[in-house]
XYZ file of C-alpha atoms in Angstrom:
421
model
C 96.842 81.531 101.264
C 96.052 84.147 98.470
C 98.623 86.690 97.543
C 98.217 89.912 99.227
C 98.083 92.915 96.243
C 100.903 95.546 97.465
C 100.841 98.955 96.925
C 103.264 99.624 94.426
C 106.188 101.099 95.318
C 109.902 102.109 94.385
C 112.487 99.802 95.919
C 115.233 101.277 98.350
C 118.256 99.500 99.157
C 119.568 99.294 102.548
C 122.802 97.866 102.634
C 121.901 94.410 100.962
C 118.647 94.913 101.927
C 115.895 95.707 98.890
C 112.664 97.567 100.839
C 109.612 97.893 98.263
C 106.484 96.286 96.913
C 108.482 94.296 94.819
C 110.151 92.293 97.710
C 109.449 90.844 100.802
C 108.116 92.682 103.679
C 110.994 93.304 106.087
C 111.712 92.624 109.483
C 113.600 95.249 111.750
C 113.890 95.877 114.927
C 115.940 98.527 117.576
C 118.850 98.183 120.235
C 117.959 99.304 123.630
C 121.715 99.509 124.808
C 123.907 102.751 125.217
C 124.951 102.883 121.606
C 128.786 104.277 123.560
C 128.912 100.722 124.888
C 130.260 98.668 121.846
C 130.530 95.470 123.133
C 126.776 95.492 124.821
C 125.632 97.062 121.627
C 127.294 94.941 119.325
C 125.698 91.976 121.254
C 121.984 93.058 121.278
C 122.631 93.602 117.311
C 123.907 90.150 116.618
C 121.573 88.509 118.867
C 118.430 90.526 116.866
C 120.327 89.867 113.994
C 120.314 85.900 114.343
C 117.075 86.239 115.695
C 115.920 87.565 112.303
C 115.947 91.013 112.474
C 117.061 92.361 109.017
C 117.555 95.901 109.385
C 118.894 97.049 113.158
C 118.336 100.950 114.369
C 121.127 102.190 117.065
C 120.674 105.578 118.639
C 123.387 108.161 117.838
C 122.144 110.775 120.365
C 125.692 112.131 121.203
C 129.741 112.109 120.028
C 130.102 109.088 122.300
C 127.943 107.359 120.461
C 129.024 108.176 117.313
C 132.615 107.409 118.003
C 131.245 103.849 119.045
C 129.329 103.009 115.677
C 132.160 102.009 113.474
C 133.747 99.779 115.993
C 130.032 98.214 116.936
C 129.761 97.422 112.821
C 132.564 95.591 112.668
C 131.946 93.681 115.788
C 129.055 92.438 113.745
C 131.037 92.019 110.837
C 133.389 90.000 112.358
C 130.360 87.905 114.266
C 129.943 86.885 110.572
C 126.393 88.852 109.941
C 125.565 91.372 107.227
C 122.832 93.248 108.528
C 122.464 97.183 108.074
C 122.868 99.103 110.929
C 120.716 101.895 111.048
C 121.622 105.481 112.649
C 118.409 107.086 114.430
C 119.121 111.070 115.190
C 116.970 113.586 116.562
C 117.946 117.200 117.504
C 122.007 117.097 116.389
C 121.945 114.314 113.668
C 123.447 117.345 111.501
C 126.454 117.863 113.962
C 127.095 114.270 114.426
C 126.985 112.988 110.860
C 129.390 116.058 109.751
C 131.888 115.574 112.785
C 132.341 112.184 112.520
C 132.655 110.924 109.301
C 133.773 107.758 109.882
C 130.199 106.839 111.597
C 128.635 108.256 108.544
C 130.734 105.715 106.267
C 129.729 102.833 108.285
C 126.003 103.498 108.847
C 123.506 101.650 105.831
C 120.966 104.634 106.529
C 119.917 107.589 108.546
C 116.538 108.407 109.993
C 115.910 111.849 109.996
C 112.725 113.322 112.319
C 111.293 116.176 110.439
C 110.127 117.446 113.657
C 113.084 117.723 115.773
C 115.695 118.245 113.767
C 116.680 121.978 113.507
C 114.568 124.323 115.278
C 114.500 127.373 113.534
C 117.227 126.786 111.663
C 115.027 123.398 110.926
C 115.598 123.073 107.091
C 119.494 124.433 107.257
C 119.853 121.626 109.347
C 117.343 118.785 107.795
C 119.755 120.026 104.388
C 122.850 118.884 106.003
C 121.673 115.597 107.218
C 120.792 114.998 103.418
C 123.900 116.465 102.234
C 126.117 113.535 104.428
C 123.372 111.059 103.372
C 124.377 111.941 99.352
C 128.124 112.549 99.860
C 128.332 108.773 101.492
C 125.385 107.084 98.698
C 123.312 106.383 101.506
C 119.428 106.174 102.037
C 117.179 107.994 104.289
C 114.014 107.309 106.257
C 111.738 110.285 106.971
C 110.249 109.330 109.710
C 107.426 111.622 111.354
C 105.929 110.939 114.899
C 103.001 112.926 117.016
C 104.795 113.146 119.781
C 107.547 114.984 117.773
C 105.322 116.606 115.157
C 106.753 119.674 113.402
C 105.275 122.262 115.351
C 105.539 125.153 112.861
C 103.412 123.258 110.515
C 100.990 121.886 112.518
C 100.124 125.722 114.386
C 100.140 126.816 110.798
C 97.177 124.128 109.440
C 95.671 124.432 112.999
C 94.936 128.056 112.396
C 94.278 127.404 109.005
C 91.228 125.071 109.801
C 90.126 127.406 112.606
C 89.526 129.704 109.790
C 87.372 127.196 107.891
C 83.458 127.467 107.196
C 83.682 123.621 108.188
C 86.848 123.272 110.802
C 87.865 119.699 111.472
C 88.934 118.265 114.978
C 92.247 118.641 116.340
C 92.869 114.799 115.791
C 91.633 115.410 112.001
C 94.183 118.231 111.449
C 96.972 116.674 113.184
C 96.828 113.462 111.279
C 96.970 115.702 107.788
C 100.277 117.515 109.574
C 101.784 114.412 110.144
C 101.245 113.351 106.404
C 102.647 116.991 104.859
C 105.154 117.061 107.726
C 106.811 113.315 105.820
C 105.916 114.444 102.015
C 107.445 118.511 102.387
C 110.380 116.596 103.889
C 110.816 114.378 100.986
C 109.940 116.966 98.768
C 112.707 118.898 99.965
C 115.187 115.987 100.522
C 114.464 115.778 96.545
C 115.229 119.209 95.772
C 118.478 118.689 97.868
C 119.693 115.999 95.369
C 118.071 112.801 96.833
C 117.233 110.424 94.177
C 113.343 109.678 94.624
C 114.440 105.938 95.426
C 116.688 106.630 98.585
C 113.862 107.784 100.555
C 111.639 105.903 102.656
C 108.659 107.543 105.296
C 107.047 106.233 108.210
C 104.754 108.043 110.730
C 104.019 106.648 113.474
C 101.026 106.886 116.210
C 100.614 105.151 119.515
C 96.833 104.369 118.506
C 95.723 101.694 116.651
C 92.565 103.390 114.653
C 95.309 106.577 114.361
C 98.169 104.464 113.049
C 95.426 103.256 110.116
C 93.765 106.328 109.304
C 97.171 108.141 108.962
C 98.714 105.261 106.695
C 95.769 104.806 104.574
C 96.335 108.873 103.372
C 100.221 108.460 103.436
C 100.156 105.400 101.091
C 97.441 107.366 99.089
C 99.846 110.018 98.039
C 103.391 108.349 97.564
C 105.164 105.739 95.833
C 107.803 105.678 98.522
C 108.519 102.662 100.548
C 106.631 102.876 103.815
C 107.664 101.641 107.049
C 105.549 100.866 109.414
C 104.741 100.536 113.530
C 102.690 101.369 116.568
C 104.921 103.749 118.096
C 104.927 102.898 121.900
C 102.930 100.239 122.025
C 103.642 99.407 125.243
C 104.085 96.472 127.347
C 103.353 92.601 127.144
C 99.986 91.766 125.777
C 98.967 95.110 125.412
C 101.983 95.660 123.049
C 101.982 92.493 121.243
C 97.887 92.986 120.901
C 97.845 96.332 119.294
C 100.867 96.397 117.178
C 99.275 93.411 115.719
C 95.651 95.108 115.438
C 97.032 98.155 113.710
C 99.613 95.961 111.340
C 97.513 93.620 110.157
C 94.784 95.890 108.752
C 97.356 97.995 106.606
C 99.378 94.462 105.310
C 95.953 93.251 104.271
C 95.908 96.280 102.514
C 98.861 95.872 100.707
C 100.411 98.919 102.686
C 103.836 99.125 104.517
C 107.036 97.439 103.148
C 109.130 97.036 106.170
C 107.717 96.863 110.356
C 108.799 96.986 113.698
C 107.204 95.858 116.778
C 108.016 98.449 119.224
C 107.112 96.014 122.366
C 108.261 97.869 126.023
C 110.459 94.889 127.561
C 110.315 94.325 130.834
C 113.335 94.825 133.149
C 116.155 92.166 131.829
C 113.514 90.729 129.161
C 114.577 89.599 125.692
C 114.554 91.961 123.455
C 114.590 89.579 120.566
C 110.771 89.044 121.480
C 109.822 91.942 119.249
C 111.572 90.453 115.936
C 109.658 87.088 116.408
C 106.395 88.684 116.758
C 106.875 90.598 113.571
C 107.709 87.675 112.167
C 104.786 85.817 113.191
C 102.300 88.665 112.066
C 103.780 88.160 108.660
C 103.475 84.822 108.786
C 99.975 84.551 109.973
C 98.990 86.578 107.621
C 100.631 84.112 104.601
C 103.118 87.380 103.805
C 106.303 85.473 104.719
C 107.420 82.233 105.909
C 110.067 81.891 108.464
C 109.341 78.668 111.003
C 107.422 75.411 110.595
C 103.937 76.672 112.261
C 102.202 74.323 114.590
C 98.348 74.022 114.962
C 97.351 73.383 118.393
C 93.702 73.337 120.218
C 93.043 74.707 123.293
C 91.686 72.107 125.195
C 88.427 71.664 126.690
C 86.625 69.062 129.203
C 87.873 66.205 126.732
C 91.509 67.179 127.118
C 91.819 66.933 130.738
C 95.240 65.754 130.793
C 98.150 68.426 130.209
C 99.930 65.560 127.871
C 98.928 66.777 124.167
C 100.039 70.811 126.049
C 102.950 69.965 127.114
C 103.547 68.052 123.248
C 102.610 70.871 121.577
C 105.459 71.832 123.801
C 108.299 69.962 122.851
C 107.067 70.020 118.985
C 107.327 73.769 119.042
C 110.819 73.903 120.982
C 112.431 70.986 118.380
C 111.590 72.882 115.121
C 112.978 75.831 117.006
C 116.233 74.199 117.809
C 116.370 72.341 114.413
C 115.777 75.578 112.232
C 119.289 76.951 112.517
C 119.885 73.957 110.404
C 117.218 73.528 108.097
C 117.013 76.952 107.109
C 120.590 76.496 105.130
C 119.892 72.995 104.213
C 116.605 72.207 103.901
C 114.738 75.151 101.274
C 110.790 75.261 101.822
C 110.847 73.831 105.257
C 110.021 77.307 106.953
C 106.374 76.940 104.974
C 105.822 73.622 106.953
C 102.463 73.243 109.090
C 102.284 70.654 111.799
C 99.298 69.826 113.664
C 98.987 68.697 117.645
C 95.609 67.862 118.422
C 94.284 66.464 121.984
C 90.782 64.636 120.659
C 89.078 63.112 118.284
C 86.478 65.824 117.282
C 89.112 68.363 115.071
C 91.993 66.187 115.678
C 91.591 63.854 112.595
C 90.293 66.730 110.349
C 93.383 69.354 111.617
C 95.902 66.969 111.497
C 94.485 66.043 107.695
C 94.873 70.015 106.678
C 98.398 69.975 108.017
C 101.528 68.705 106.386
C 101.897 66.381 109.052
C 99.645 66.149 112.259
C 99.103 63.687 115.004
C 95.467 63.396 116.584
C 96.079 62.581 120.584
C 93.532 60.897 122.543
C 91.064 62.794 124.827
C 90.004 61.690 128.276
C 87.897 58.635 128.102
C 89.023 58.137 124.171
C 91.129 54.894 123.230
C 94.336 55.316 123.762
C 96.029 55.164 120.060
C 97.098 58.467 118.215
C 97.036 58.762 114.754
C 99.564 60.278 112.516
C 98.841 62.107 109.270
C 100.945 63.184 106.257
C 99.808 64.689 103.158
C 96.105 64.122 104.402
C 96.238 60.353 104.636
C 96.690 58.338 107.738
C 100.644 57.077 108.223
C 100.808 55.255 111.176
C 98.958 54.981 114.339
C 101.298 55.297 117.760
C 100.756 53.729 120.912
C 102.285 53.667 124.371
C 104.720 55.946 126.524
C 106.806 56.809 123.866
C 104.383 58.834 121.528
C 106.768 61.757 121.366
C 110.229 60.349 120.245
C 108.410 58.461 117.693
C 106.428 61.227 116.380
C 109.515 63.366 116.220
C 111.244 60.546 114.078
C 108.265 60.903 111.960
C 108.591 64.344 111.710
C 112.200 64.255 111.389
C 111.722 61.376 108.231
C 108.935 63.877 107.124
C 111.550 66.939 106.704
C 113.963 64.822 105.070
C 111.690 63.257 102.221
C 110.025 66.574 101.665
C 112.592 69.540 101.829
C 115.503 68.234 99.462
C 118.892 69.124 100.557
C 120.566 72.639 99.422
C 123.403 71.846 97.090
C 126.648 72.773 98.209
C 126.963 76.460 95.720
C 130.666 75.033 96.247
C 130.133 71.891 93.939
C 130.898 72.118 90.089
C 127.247 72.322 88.432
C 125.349 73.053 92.134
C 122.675 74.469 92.086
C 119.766 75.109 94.684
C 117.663 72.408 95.088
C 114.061 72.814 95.450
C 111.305 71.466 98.167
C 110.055 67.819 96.746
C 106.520 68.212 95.012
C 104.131 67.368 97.435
């Protein structure tokens, strides 16, 4: 695909984590747990961790919780995973992060929201949050939302524009509140001593055309490293539908630098669902690679039988399963496309534009499937045992294609790359 232009940005470290134009797009995600409960918490961040969440968020809403951070970071550390654990505060970040200053320590950044975070003692308050943030050399996320929005300011440029010859809607004003509301933080974060590449915004919308329209201005006027996400997006589809609506259109536009898909889980669900469909956004869009895709049609009066489905199937759930793997030994394979077709009308031409492919027969069609690598036919299969035999082929495929990583142990090693293809 061609290379995205990104708005150019500084780079802020989190942790081991680099967030900026300069580097990839990154994934994060949030626990869902009572941060007090290490062990529970400590399991949702490992499982989002492996799932490839690179930045994790854990409320620290009270002392409870901020006693439990330490203890939940190095129950991660000890699981053998690196990732930064965010600390999210609202209201009495200031009181935590000064009491206990062991959570501080362990924490790779705070977010602080502008609009909750003092009252009217609102920037003696935001000043001690920064003042932990600097005495520990950690990073900051200023991170505005409209259903938190700085009151203060946004009465203030409310009755401001009711005073105008041309007065703009309520909407208008409060999307220009929510952009001063993250740059006056900044600003002031600055003047506190923050070093202009430890900060990073976001402000966040539940609306799709809102979550646009307010990025577009934000990116407009910064350099800072924006993070981005539909703010309650909401359940299922619905969730997975809009966060991808409102994402895509700033990527494309070489906006945001780190996302989160804030999907509402249902009761017991996975919350690992929201990392993957980050990930996939990215991917779709050619930002990132992280899986092998696969290419599959939807099947239509020549597909009667659920056979090339339920292939599709089992393709999808082996490259899963085999990734863990690959991913350490076999460099480039994430970038692989496969191709399951169930007729001859695409299924020759798809399975041609894929890496590898296999064209299944349709209802009435002869019953012969042929495989494709590189564009050019490999073998035709035949018979009950299509699968196995493709995923040999596939397997064979991997192994010619995706050299093996060097062991970094061995005198000399050095990464090996894919195999030209």
């Amino acid at each position: 695909m061609p290379a995205i232009p990104r708005r150019r940005t500084v780079t802020a470290r989190i942790g081991g984590v680099p967030v900026g134009s300069g580097h990839p797009v990154v994934v994060q995600s949030m626990t869902n747990t009572d941060t007090a409960d290490i062990v529970q918490t400590a399991r949702q961040v490992v499982a989002l961790a492996r799932a490839g969440s690179e930045l994790v968020r854990v409320t620290v809403n009270n002392e409870s919780a901020a006693q439990a951070v330490p203890a939940i970071v190095d129950a991660v550390d000890r699981a053998g995973l690196t990732v930064p654990i965010v600390g999210d505060f609202h209201y009495n970040g200031h009181l935590l992060l000064t009491r206990y200053p062991d959570c501080a320590r362990a924490l790779s950044k705070y977010r602080i929201n502008p609009g909750n975070v003092g009252g009217k003692r609102q920037d003696e308050h935001f000043r001690a949050i920064v003042d932990v943030a600097l005495a520990h050399d950690k990073p900051v996320r200023i991170g505005v939302n409209w259903g938190s929005l700085d009151q203060q300011l946004l009465t203030a440029m409310m009755d401001a524009n009711a005073r105008s010859a041309q007065p703009m809607s309520a909407r208008d004003v409060t999307m220009r509140a929510m952009v001063e509301s993250a740059l006056q933080s900044a600003a002031f974060a600055e003047r506190a001593g923050m070093a202009h590449d430890r900060i990073v915004l976001s402000a966040k919308v539940s609306g799709v055309q809102d979550l646009i329209e307010v990025y577009r201005m934000l990116a407009a006027r910064c350099d800072y490293p924006l993070h981005l996400g539909l703010t309650e997006a909401g359940l299922g589809t619905k969730g997975v539908v809009a966060s991808t609506a409102g994402l895509a259109v700033l990527l494309q536009e070489g906006i945001g630098d780190t996302i989160r898909v804030s999907l509402t889980p249902a009761p017991g669900g996975d919350r690992t669902e929201e990392v993957r469909v980050a990930q996939q956004i990215l991917q779709s869009m050619g930002l990132r690679s992280f899986t092998p895709q696969v290419t599959s049609c939807p099947g239509c009066g020549r597909t009667t039988s659920t056979f090339f489905q339920q292939m599709a199937m089992d393709i999808q759930e082996y490259l899963q399963q085999k990734m863990p793997v690959w991913r350490e030994e076999r460099p480039g394979v994430a970038e692989m496309k496969v191709a399951v077709m169930g007729c001859i009308v695409n299924g020759p031409g798809e399975s041609k534009h894929a890496d590898i492919g296999i064209s299944l027969p349709g209802t009435f069609e002869d019953p012969k499937a042929p495989v494709y690598a590189d564009g050019r036919l490999l073998v035709t299969l035949k018979g009950e045992r299509i699968v196995p035999e493709f995923l040999a082929i596939l397997e064979d495929y991997v192994a010619s294609h995706y050299g093996v990583r060097a062991d970094p142990a061995m005198p000399g090693a050095s990464p090996a790359e894919p195999a030209a293809r």
